[in-house]
Amino acid sequence: LDMLLAHVQSADPGPAPLHVQLLTQAKPEPVKALIKALDADAAAVDLSGMEMHTVCTVLRHWLVELPEPLLTYALYDNFINAGYSEDPLASLSAAVGLLPDANFLSAQALLLCLSHTASKAPSSVCDLAVAFGP
């Protein structure tokens, strides 16, 4: 996950804005090849020549294939109810604090990447929500 997110943050998106590339599906062959390579030995994978479409599609694939969402089914109500509480930020912070460590670190890395991406093109926030939302 960290390698994919780092590539998304650092790579030049090319002619299309990054948020457009996040929403665009890559060709299936390179996606399958990258997933296979990452499954075999993620440390040996070099993303430097990889098209951004491919990396973004693999990132979304990874999120979809998780056995449980990053914010977990068990904490779903906590996250939803945080928006309705008297102190939404404190409630959200409390819910985040209940996440398992791996979920917390993965969600943190993903949200930092999305924040970085949105800061480059603020109009892309809705597109990012569509690309990575449930």
Short mmCIF file of N, CA, C and O in Angstrom, two decimals:
data_model
loop_
_atom_site.label_atom_id
_atom_site.label_comp_id
_atom_site.label_asym_id
_atom_site.label_seq_id
_atom_site.Cartn_x
_atom_site.Cartn_y
_atom_site.Cartn_z
N LEU A 1 0.83 -1.20 0.00
CA LEU A 1 0.00 0.00 0.00
C LEU A 1 0.87 1.25 0.00
O LEU A 1 0.64 2.17 -0.78
N ASP A 2 1.87 1.28 0.87
CA ASP A 2 2.71 2.47 0.97
C ASP A 2 3.40 2.78 -0.35
O ASP A 2 3.50 3.94 -0.74
N MET A 3 3.86 1.75 -1.03
CA MET A 3 4.55 1.95 -2.30
C MET A 3 3.60 2.54 -3.34
O MET A 3 3.96 3.47 -4.07
N LEU A 4 2.39 2.04 -3.42
CA LEU A 4 1.40 2.55 -4.38
C LEU A 4 1.05 4.00 -4.07
O LEU A 4 0.99 4.85 -4.96
N LEU A 5 0.82 4.29 -2.79
CA LEU A 5 0.46 5.65 -2.40
C LEU A 5 1.60 6.62 -2.65
O LEU A 5 1.38 7.74 -3.11
N ALA A 6 2.82 6.20 -2.35
CA ALA A 6 3.97 7.07 -2.59
C ALA A 6 4.11 7.38 -4.08
O ALA A 6 4.42 8.51 -4.46
N HIS A 7 3.85 6.39 -4.91
CA HIS A 7 3.93 6.62 -6.36
C HIS A 7 2.86 7.60 -6.82
O HIS A 7 3.12 8.50 -7.61
N VAL A 8 1.67 7.44 -6.30
CA VAL A 8 0.57 8.35 -6.66
C VAL A 8 0.91 9.78 -6.24
O VAL A 8 0.68 10.72 -7.00
N GLN A 9 1.48 9.94 -5.06
CA GLN A 9 1.80 11.28 -4.57
C GLN A 9 2.95 11.92 -5.33
O GLN A 9 2.95 13.12 -5.54
N SER A 10 3.93 11.14 -5.72
CA SER A 10 5.14 11.73 -6.27
C SER A 10 5.19 11.77 -7.79
O SER A 10 5.94 12.56 -8.35
N ALA A 11 4.44 10.94 -8.43
CA ALA A 11 4.54 10.84 -9.89
C ALA A 11 3.88 12.01 -10.59
O ALA A 11 2.91 12.58 -10.10
N ASP A 12 4.43 12.35 -11.73
CA ASP A 12 3.82 13.36 -12.60
C ASP A 12 2.64 12.68 -13.27
O ASP A 12 2.80 11.66 -13.94
N PRO A 13 1.43 13.21 -13.08
CA PRO A 13 0.26 12.53 -13.63
C PRO A 13 0.18 12.54 -15.15
O PRO A 13 -0.62 11.82 -15.72
N GLY A 14 0.99 13.34 -15.81
CA GLY A 14 0.95 13.38 -17.27
C GLY A 14 -0.13 14.32 -17.75
O GLY A 14 -0.47 15.28 -17.08
N PRO A 15 -0.68 14.05 -18.93
CA PRO A 15 -1.62 14.99 -19.54
C PRO A 15 -2.95 15.12 -18.80
O PRO A 15 -3.56 16.18 -18.82
N ALA A 16 -3.41 14.08 -18.16
CA ALA A 16 -4.71 14.14 -17.47
C ALA A 16 -4.48 14.43 -15.99
O ALA A 16 -3.54 13.93 -15.40
N PRO A 17 -5.34 15.25 -15.37
CA PRO A 17 -5.21 15.48 -13.93
C PRO A 17 -5.30 14.16 -13.17
O PRO A 17 -5.97 13.22 -13.59
N LEU A 18 -4.61 14.12 -12.04
CA LEU A 18 -4.55 12.89 -11.26
C LEU A 18 -5.93 12.38 -10.88
O LEU A 18 -6.21 11.19 -10.95
N HIS A 19 -6.84 13.28 -10.50
CA HIS A 19 -8.17 12.80 -10.08
C HIS A 19 -8.91 12.15 -11.25
O HIS A 19 -9.70 11.25 -11.05
N VAL A 20 -8.63 12.58 -12.47
CA VAL A 20 -9.24 11.94 -13.64
C VAL A 20 -8.66 10.54 -13.81
O VAL A 20 -9.35 9.57 -14.10
N GLN A 21 -7.35 10.42 -13.60
CA GLN A 21 -6.71 9.12 -13.72
C GLN A 21 -7.18 8.15 -12.65
O GLN A 21 -7.26 6.95 -12.87
N LEU A 22 -7.48 8.69 -11.47
CA LEU A 22 -7.99 7.83 -10.41
C LEU A 22 -9.35 7.24 -10.78
O LEU A 22 -9.70 6.15 -10.35
N LEU A 23 -10.11 7.95 -11.56
CA LEU A 23 -11.45 7.50 -11.94
C LEU A 23 -11.45 6.65 -13.21
O LEU A 23 -12.45 6.04 -13.54
N THR A 24 -10.34 6.64 -13.92
CA THR A 24 -10.27 5.94 -15.20
C THR A 24 -9.67 4.55 -15.02
O THR A 24 -8.61 4.41 -14.42
N GLN A 25 -10.34 3.57 -15.53
CA GLN A 25 -9.83 2.21 -15.44
C GLN A 25 -8.66 2.01 -16.40
O GLN A 25 -8.67 2.49 -17.52
N ALA A 26 -7.66 1.30 -15.94
CA ALA A 26 -6.52 0.96 -16.78
C ALA A 26 -6.84 -0.29 -17.58
O ALA A 26 -7.82 -1.00 -17.33
N LYS A 27 -5.99 -0.57 -18.56
CA LYS A 27 -6.14 -1.81 -19.33
C LYS A 27 -5.92 -3.00 -18.40
O LYS A 27 -5.05 -2.97 -17.52
N PRO A 28 -6.69 -4.06 -18.58
CA PRO A 28 -6.64 -5.18 -17.62
C PRO A 28 -5.29 -5.91 -17.58
O PRO A 28 -4.88 -6.37 -16.52
N GLU A 29 -4.61 -6.03 -18.70
CA GLU A 29 -3.36 -6.81 -18.73
C GLU A 29 -2.30 -6.22 -17.80
O GLU A 29 -1.72 -6.95 -16.98
N PRO A 30 -2.00 -4.90 -17.90
CA PRO A 30 -0.99 -4.37 -16.97
C PRO A 30 -1.43 -4.42 -15.51
O PRO A 30 -0.61 -4.61 -14.62
N VAL A 31 -2.72 -4.26 -15.27
CA VAL A 31 -3.23 -4.33 -13.89
C VAL A 31 -3.00 -5.73 -13.33
O VAL A 31 -2.48 -5.89 -12.22
N LYS A 32 -3.38 -6.74 -14.09
CA LYS A 32 -3.18 -8.12 -13.64
C LYS A 32 -1.71 -8.42 -13.41
O LYS A 32 -1.34 -9.08 -12.43
N ALA A 33 -0.86 -7.93 -14.31
CA ALA A 33 0.58 -8.18 -14.19
C ALA A 33 1.14 -7.50 -12.94
O ALA A 33 1.95 -8.10 -12.22
N LEU A 34 0.69 -6.29 -12.65
CA LEU A 34 1.18 -5.59 -11.46
C LEU A 34 0.68 -6.27 -10.20
O LEU A 34 1.45 -6.45 -9.24
N ILE A 35 -0.56 -6.68 -10.17
CA ILE A 35 -1.08 -7.38 -8.99
C ILE A 35 -0.31 -8.67 -8.76
O ILE A 35 0.08 -8.98 -7.63
N LYS A 36 -0.04 -9.39 -9.81
CA LYS A 36 0.72 -10.64 -9.71
C LYS A 36 2.12 -10.37 -9.18
O LYS A 36 2.62 -11.08 -8.31
N ALA A 37 2.77 -9.34 -9.70
CA ALA A 37 4.12 -8.99 -9.26
C ALA A 37 4.13 -8.56 -7.79
O ALA A 37 5.02 -8.95 -7.03
N LEU A 38 3.14 -7.77 -7.39
CA LEU A 38 3.06 -7.33 -6.00
C LEU A 38 2.80 -8.50 -5.06
O LEU A 38 3.35 -8.57 -3.96
N ASP A 39 1.96 -9.44 -5.49
CA ASP A 39 1.68 -10.62 -4.68
C ASP A 39 2.92 -11.50 -4.53
O ASP A 39 3.15 -12.10 -3.48
N ALA A 40 3.72 -11.57 -5.59
CA ALA A 40 4.91 -12.42 -5.57
C ALA A 40 6.02 -11.82 -4.71
O ALA A 40 6.60 -12.51 -3.87
N ASP A 41 6.33 -10.55 -4.94
CA ASP A 41 7.42 -9.89 -4.20
C ASP A 41 7.28 -8.38 -4.34
O ASP A 41 7.89 -7.78 -5.24
N ALA A 42 6.52 -7.78 -3.46
CA ALA A 42 6.24 -6.34 -3.56
C ALA A 42 7.50 -5.51 -3.51
O ALA A 42 7.61 -4.49 -4.19
N ALA A 43 8.49 -5.94 -2.74
CA ALA A 43 9.72 -5.16 -2.60
C ALA A 43 10.51 -5.10 -3.92
O ALA A 43 11.28 -4.17 -4.14
N ALA A 44 10.31 -6.07 -4.79
CA ALA A 44 11.05 -6.11 -6.05
C ALA A 44 10.36 -5.34 -7.17
O ALA A 44 10.92 -5.20 -8.26
N VAL A 45 9.17 -4.83 -6.93
CA VAL A 45 8.40 -4.14 -7.96
C VAL A 45 8.90 -2.71 -8.13
O VAL A 45 9.06 -1.98 -7.15
N ASP A 46 9.14 -2.33 -9.37
CA ASP A 46 9.56 -0.96 -9.70
C ASP A 46 8.40 -0.27 -10.40
O ASP A 46 8.03 -0.66 -11.51
N LEU A 47 7.85 0.75 -9.78
CA LEU A 47 6.71 1.46 -10.34
C LEU A 47 7.11 2.65 -11.20
O LEU A 47 6.25 3.31 -11.76
N SER A 48 8.41 2.92 -11.31
CA SER A 48 8.86 4.15 -11.96
C SER A 48 8.36 4.30 -13.39
O SER A 48 8.07 5.40 -13.83
N GLY A 49 8.24 3.23 -14.14
CA GLY A 49 7.77 3.35 -15.52
C GLY A 49 6.30 3.01 -15.69
O GLY A 49 5.79 2.97 -16.81
N MET A 50 5.62 2.81 -14.59
CA MET A 50 4.23 2.37 -14.62
C MET A 50 3.29 3.55 -14.90
O MET A 50 3.46 4.63 -14.36
N GLU A 51 2.28 3.31 -15.73
CA GLU A 51 1.27 4.34 -15.99
C GLU A 51 0.46 4.59 -14.72
O GLU A 51 0.13 3.66 -13.98
N MET A 52 0.13 5.84 -14.50
CA MET A 52 -0.62 6.22 -13.30
C MET A 52 -1.98 5.52 -13.27
O MET A 52 -2.45 5.10 -12.21
N HIS A 53 -2.62 5.35 -14.42
CA HIS A 53 -3.91 4.65 -14.48
C HIS A 53 -3.79 3.26 -13.86
O HIS A 53 -4.65 2.83 -13.10
N THR A 54 -2.72 2.58 -14.20
CA THR A 54 -2.51 1.21 -13.72
C THR A 54 -2.32 1.20 -12.21
O THR A 54 -2.96 0.41 -11.51
N VAL A 55 -1.48 2.07 -11.70
CA VAL A 55 -1.21 2.12 -10.27
C VAL A 55 -2.48 2.47 -9.50
O VAL A 55 -2.81 1.85 -8.49
N CYS A 56 -3.23 3.44 -9.99
CA CYS A 56 -4.47 3.85 -9.31
C CYS A 56 -5.52 2.74 -9.34
O CYS A 56 -6.23 2.53 -8.36
N THR A 57 -5.59 2.02 -10.44
CA THR A 57 -6.55 0.91 -10.52
C THR A 57 -6.16 -0.20 -9.55
O THR A 57 -7.03 -0.78 -8.88
N VAL A 58 -4.87 -0.49 -9.44
CA VAL A 58 -4.41 -1.51 -8.50
C VAL A 58 -4.67 -1.06 -7.07
O VAL A 58 -5.08 -1.87 -6.22
N LEU A 59 -4.48 0.20 -6.78
CA LEU A 59 -4.76 0.73 -5.45
C LEU A 59 -6.25 0.56 -5.10
O LEU A 59 -6.60 0.07 -4.02
N ARG A 60 -7.12 0.93 -6.02
CA ARG A 60 -8.56 0.73 -5.78
C ARG A 60 -8.89 -0.75 -5.64
O ARG A 60 -9.71 -1.14 -4.80
N HIS A 61 -8.27 -1.59 -6.46
CA HIS A 61 -8.49 -3.03 -6.38
C HIS A 61 -8.11 -3.55 -5.00
O HIS A 61 -8.84 -4.35 -4.41
N TRP A 62 -6.97 -3.09 -4.48
CA TRP A 62 -6.52 -3.52 -3.16
C TRP A 62 -7.56 -3.17 -2.11
O TRP A 62 -7.89 -3.99 -1.25
N LEU A 63 -8.10 -1.96 -2.19
CA LEU A 63 -9.11 -1.53 -1.22
C LEU A 63 -10.39 -2.36 -1.33
O LEU A 63 -10.98 -2.74 -0.32
N VAL A 64 -10.81 -2.63 -2.54
CA VAL A 64 -12.04 -3.40 -2.76
C VAL A 64 -11.89 -4.84 -2.27
O VAL A 64 -12.82 -5.43 -1.74
N GLU A 65 -10.70 -5.40 -2.42
CA GLU A 65 -10.46 -6.79 -2.08
C GLU A 65 -10.17 -7.04 -0.60
O GLU A 65 -10.02 -8.18 -0.18
N LEU A 66 -10.09 -5.98 0.19
CA LEU A 66 -9.87 -6.18 1.62
C LEU A 66 -11.02 -7.01 2.20
O LEU A 66 -12.17 -6.82 1.82
N PRO A 67 -10.72 -7.92 3.13
CA PRO A 67 -11.78 -8.73 3.71
C PRO A 67 -12.76 -7.90 4.53
O PRO A 67 -13.91 -8.29 4.72
N GLU A 68 -12.31 -6.76 5.02
CA GLU A 68 -13.15 -5.85 5.79
C GLU A 68 -12.72 -4.42 5.44
O GLU A 68 -11.55 -4.17 5.20
N PRO A 69 -13.65 -3.47 5.43
CA PRO A 69 -13.26 -2.08 5.12
C PRO A 69 -12.22 -1.55 6.11
O PRO A 69 -12.13 -2.03 7.25
N LEU A 70 -11.46 -0.57 5.68
CA LEU A 70 -10.45 0.02 6.56
C LEU A 70 -11.07 0.54 7.86
O LEU A 70 -10.47 0.45 8.92
N LEU A 71 -12.27 1.10 7.79
CA LEU A 71 -12.91 1.64 8.98
C LEU A 71 -13.74 0.60 9.72
O LEU A 71 -14.43 0.94 10.68
N THR A 72 -13.72 -0.60 9.32
CA THR A 72 -14.32 -1.81 9.91
C THR A 72 -15.84 -1.75 10.07
O THR A 72 -16.40 -0.70 10.36
N TYR A 73 -16.43 -2.91 9.89
CA TYR A 73 -17.88 -3.04 10.06
C TYR A 73 -18.27 -2.76 11.52
O TYR A 73 -19.29 -2.13 11.79
N ALA A 74 -17.45 -3.23 12.45
CA ALA A 74 -17.79 -3.09 13.87
C ALA A 74 -17.86 -1.63 14.31
O ALA A 74 -18.61 -1.29 15.21
N LEU A 75 -17.10 -0.76 13.64
CA LEU A 75 -17.07 0.65 14.02
C LEU A 75 -17.92 1.54 13.12
O LEU A 75 -17.92 2.77 13.27
N TYR A 76 -18.66 0.93 12.21
CA TYR A 76 -19.46 1.70 11.25
C TYR A 76 -20.37 2.71 11.96
O TYR A 76 -20.37 3.89 11.62
N ASP A 77 -21.12 2.26 12.93
CA ASP A 77 -22.04 3.16 13.64
C ASP A 77 -21.30 4.29 14.34
O ASP A 77 -21.79 5.42 14.38
N ASN A 78 -20.13 3.98 14.88
CA ASN A 78 -19.34 5.03 15.54
C ASN A 78 -18.99 6.15 14.56
O ASN A 78 -19.07 7.33 14.90
N PHE A 79 -18.58 5.77 13.35
CA PHE A 79 -18.20 6.78 12.36
C PHE A 79 -19.42 7.56 11.87
O PHE A 79 -19.36 8.77 11.73
N ILE A 80 -20.52 6.88 11.64
CA ILE A 80 -21.73 7.56 11.19
C ILE A 80 -22.26 8.49 12.27
O ILE A 80 -22.57 9.66 12.01
N ASN A 81 -22.32 8.01 13.49
CA ASN A 81 -22.86 8.81 14.59
C ASN A 81 -21.96 10.00 14.94
O ASN A 81 -22.44 10.97 15.53
N ALA A 82 -20.68 9.93 14.60
CA ALA A 82 -19.77 11.04 14.88
C ALA A 82 -20.25 12.32 14.22
O ALA A 82 -20.13 13.41 14.80
N GLY A 83 -20.82 12.19 13.05
CA GLY A 83 -21.32 13.37 12.34
C GLY A 83 -22.53 14.02 12.98
O GLY A 83 -22.85 15.17 12.71
N TYR A 84 -23.20 13.29 13.84
CA TYR A 84 -24.41 13.80 14.48
C TYR A 84 -24.19 14.18 15.94
O TYR A 84 -25.12 14.62 16.61
N SER A 85 -22.99 14.01 16.43
CA SER A 85 -22.73 14.29 17.84
C SER A 85 -22.53 15.79 18.07
O SER A 85 -22.35 16.56 17.14
N GLU A 86 -22.55 16.19 19.34
CA GLU A 86 -22.34 17.59 19.68
C GLU A 86 -20.92 18.04 19.33
O GLU A 86 -20.70 19.20 19.01
N ASP A 87 -19.97 17.12 19.42
CA ASP A 87 -18.58 17.43 19.09
C ASP A 87 -18.11 16.40 18.06
O ASP A 87 -17.49 15.40 18.41
N PRO A 88 -18.42 16.63 16.77
CA PRO A 88 -18.12 15.64 15.74
C PRO A 88 -16.63 15.29 15.65
O PRO A 88 -16.29 14.13 15.46
N LEU A 89 -15.76 16.26 15.82
CA LEU A 89 -14.33 16.00 15.71
C LEU A 89 -13.86 15.07 16.82
O LEU A 89 -13.10 14.12 16.58
N ALA A 90 -14.32 15.31 18.04
CA ALA A 90 -13.95 14.44 19.16
C ALA A 90 -14.52 13.04 18.97
O ALA A 90 -13.83 12.04 19.25
N SER A 91 -15.75 12.95 18.49
CA SER A 91 -16.37 11.63 18.25
C SER A 91 -15.64 10.87 17.15
O SER A 91 -15.42 9.66 17.26
N LEU A 92 -15.28 11.59 16.10
CA LEU A 92 -14.53 10.96 15.01
C LEU A 92 -13.17 10.50 15.49
O LEU A 92 -12.72 9.39 15.19
N SER A 93 -12.52 11.33 16.27
CA SER A 93 -11.21 10.99 16.82
C SER A 93 -11.31 9.75 17.71
O SER A 93 -10.45 8.87 17.68
N ALA A 94 -12.37 9.67 18.50
CA ALA A 94 -12.57 8.50 19.36
C ALA A 94 -12.78 7.24 18.53
O ALA A 94 -12.24 6.18 18.85
N ALA A 95 -13.55 7.34 17.46
CA ALA A 95 -13.79 6.19 16.59
C ALA A 95 -12.50 5.74 15.92
O ALA A 95 -12.20 4.54 15.85
N VAL A 96 -11.72 6.70 15.46
CA VAL A 96 -10.45 6.37 14.81
C VAL A 96 -9.52 5.68 15.82
O VAL A 96 -8.80 4.74 15.46
N GLY A 97 -9.56 6.13 17.06
CA GLY A 97 -8.73 5.52 18.09
C GLY A 97 -9.07 4.07 18.38
O GLY A 97 -8.25 3.34 18.95
N LEU A 98 -10.26 3.63 18.00
CA LEU A 98 -10.67 2.24 18.22
C LEU A 98 -10.26 1.30 17.09
O LEU A 98 -10.40 0.08 17.21
N LEU A 99 -9.77 1.87 15.99
CA LEU A 99 -9.38 1.04 14.85
C LEU A 99 -8.21 0.12 15.21
O LEU A 99 -7.31 0.52 15.96
N PRO A 100 -8.20 -1.09 14.65
CA PRO A 100 -7.00 -1.94 14.80
C PRO A 100 -5.79 -1.20 14.20
O PRO A 100 -5.94 -0.40 13.27
N ASP A 101 -4.61 -1.47 14.71
CA ASP A 101 -3.40 -0.75 14.28
C ASP A 101 -3.20 -0.78 12.77
O ASP A 101 -2.92 0.25 12.16
N ALA A 102 -3.34 -1.93 12.15
CA ALA A 102 -3.12 -2.04 10.71
C ALA A 102 -4.13 -1.19 9.94
O ALA A 102 -3.76 -0.53 8.96
N ASN A 103 -5.37 -1.21 10.37
CA ASN A 103 -6.41 -0.40 9.71
C ASN A 103 -6.12 1.08 9.89
O ASN A 103 -6.25 1.87 8.96
N PHE A 104 -5.71 1.46 11.10
CA PHE A 104 -5.40 2.85 11.38
C PHE A 104 -4.27 3.34 10.48
O PHE A 104 -4.38 4.39 9.84
N LEU A 105 -3.19 2.58 10.42
CA LEU A 105 -2.02 3.00 9.62
C LEU A 105 -2.35 3.05 8.13
O LEU A 105 -1.92 3.97 7.42
N SER A 106 -3.11 2.08 7.65
CA SER A 106 -3.49 2.06 6.24
C SER A 106 -4.42 3.23 5.90
O SER A 106 -4.25 3.90 4.89
N ALA A 107 -5.41 3.46 6.76
CA ALA A 107 -6.34 4.58 6.54
C ALA A 107 -5.60 5.91 6.61
O ALA A 107 -5.84 6.80 5.80
N GLN A 108 -4.69 6.03 7.54
CA GLN A 108 -3.91 7.26 7.67
C GLN A 108 -3.10 7.51 6.39
O GLN A 108 -3.11 8.63 5.86
N ALA A 109 -2.42 6.48 5.89
CA ALA A 109 -1.62 6.64 4.67
C ALA A 109 -2.51 7.00 3.48
O ALA A 109 -2.17 7.88 2.68
N LEU A 110 -3.65 6.34 3.36
CA LEU A 110 -4.57 6.62 2.25
C LEU A 110 -5.11 8.05 2.34
O LEU A 110 -5.12 8.78 1.35
N LEU A 111 -5.54 8.46 3.52
CA LEU A 111 -6.11 9.79 3.68
C LEU A 111 -5.07 10.89 3.47
O LEU A 111 -5.38 11.94 2.90
N LEU A 112 -3.84 10.66 3.89
CA LEU A 112 -2.78 11.64 3.63
C LEU A 112 -2.52 11.77 2.13
O LEU A 112 -2.34 12.87 1.61
N CYS A 113 -2.54 10.65 1.43
CA CYS A 113 -2.35 10.67 -0.03
C CYS A 113 -3.50 11.40 -0.71
O CYS A 113 -3.27 12.24 -1.59
N LEU A 114 -4.72 11.11 -0.31
CA LEU A 114 -5.88 11.77 -0.90
C LEU A 114 -5.88 13.27 -0.59
O LEU A 114 -6.22 14.09 -1.44
N SER A 115 -5.47 13.62 0.61
CA SER A 115 -5.38 15.04 0.98
C SER A 115 -4.34 15.75 0.13
O SER A 115 -4.56 16.86 -0.37
N HIS A 116 -3.21 15.10 -0.06
CA HIS A 116 -2.15 15.66 -0.90
C HIS A 116 -2.65 15.84 -2.33
O HIS A 116 -2.42 16.87 -2.96
N THR A 117 -3.35 14.84 -2.84
CA THR A 117 -3.89 14.90 -4.19
C THR A 117 -4.92 16.01 -4.32
O THR A 117 -4.90 16.78 -5.28
N ALA A 118 -5.81 16.13 -3.34
CA ALA A 118 -6.85 17.16 -3.38
C ALA A 118 -6.24 18.55 -3.28
O ALA A 118 -6.77 19.50 -3.86
N SER A 119 -5.13 18.68 -2.57
CA SER A 119 -4.51 20.00 -2.44
C SER A 119 -3.93 20.50 -3.76
O SER A 119 -3.80 21.69 -3.97
N LYS A 120 -3.61 19.56 -4.65
CA LYS A 120 -3.09 19.93 -5.98
C LYS A 120 -4.21 20.43 -6.88
O LYS A 120 -3.99 21.23 -7.78
N ALA A 121 -5.41 19.90 -6.67
CA ALA A 121 -6.57 20.29 -7.50
C ALA A 121 -7.81 20.23 -6.62
O ALA A 121 -8.49 19.20 -6.59
N PRO A 122 -8.11 21.30 -5.90
CA PRO A 122 -9.26 21.27 -4.96
C PRO A 122 -10.58 20.85 -5.60
O PRO A 122 -11.44 20.30 -4.94
N SER A 123 -10.75 21.11 -6.88
CA SER A 123 -12.00 20.72 -7.53
C SER A 123 -12.13 19.20 -7.64
O SER A 123 -13.19 18.69 -7.96
N SER A 124 -11.06 18.48 -7.34
CA SER A 124 -11.08 17.03 -7.50
C SER A 124 -11.61 16.30 -6.27
O SER A 124 -11.74 15.08 -6.30
N VAL A 125 -11.93 17.00 -5.19
CA VAL A 125 -12.35 16.35 -3.96
C VAL A 125 -13.56 15.44 -4.19
O VAL A 125 -13.59 14.30 -3.72
N CYS A 126 -14.56 15.90 -4.91
CA CYS A 126 -15.74 15.07 -5.19
C CYS A 126 -15.37 13.86 -6.03
O CYS A 126 -15.88 12.76 -5.80
N ASP A 127 -14.48 14.04 -6.99
CA ASP A 127 -14.04 12.92 -7.83
C ASP A 127 -13.30 11.88 -6.98
O ASP A 127 -13.46 10.68 -7.18
N LEU A 128 -12.47 12.36 -6.05
CA LEU A 128 -11.76 11.43 -5.18
C LEU A 128 -12.74 10.67 -4.31
O LEU A 128 -12.56 9.47 -4.07
N ALA A 129 -13.77 11.34 -3.83
CA ALA A 129 -14.79 10.67 -3.02
C ALA A 129 -15.50 9.58 -3.82
O ALA A 129 -15.76 8.49 -3.33
N VAL A 130 -15.76 9.85 -5.09
CA VAL A 130 -16.40 8.85 -5.95
C VAL A 130 -15.45 7.67 -6.18
O VAL A 130 -15.85 6.51 -6.14
N ALA A 131 -14.17 7.98 -6.40
CA ALA A 131 -13.20 6.92 -6.70
C ALA A 131 -12.93 6.02 -5.50
O ALA A 131 -12.75 4.81 -5.66
N PHE A 132 -12.91 6.59 -4.29
CA PHE A 132 -12.50 5.82 -3.13
C PHE A 132 -13.59 5.61 -2.10
O PHE A 132 -13.38 4.93 -1.10
N GLY A 133 -14.75 6.19 -2.31
CA GLY A 133 -15.84 6.03 -1.36
C GLY A 133 -16.48 4.67 -1.47
O GLY A 133 -16.23 3.91 -2.40
N PRO A 134 -17.33 4.36 -0.52
CA PRO A 134 -18.00 3.04 -0.54
C PRO A 134 -19.01 2.94 -1.66
O PRO A 134 -19.44 3.89 -2.22
#
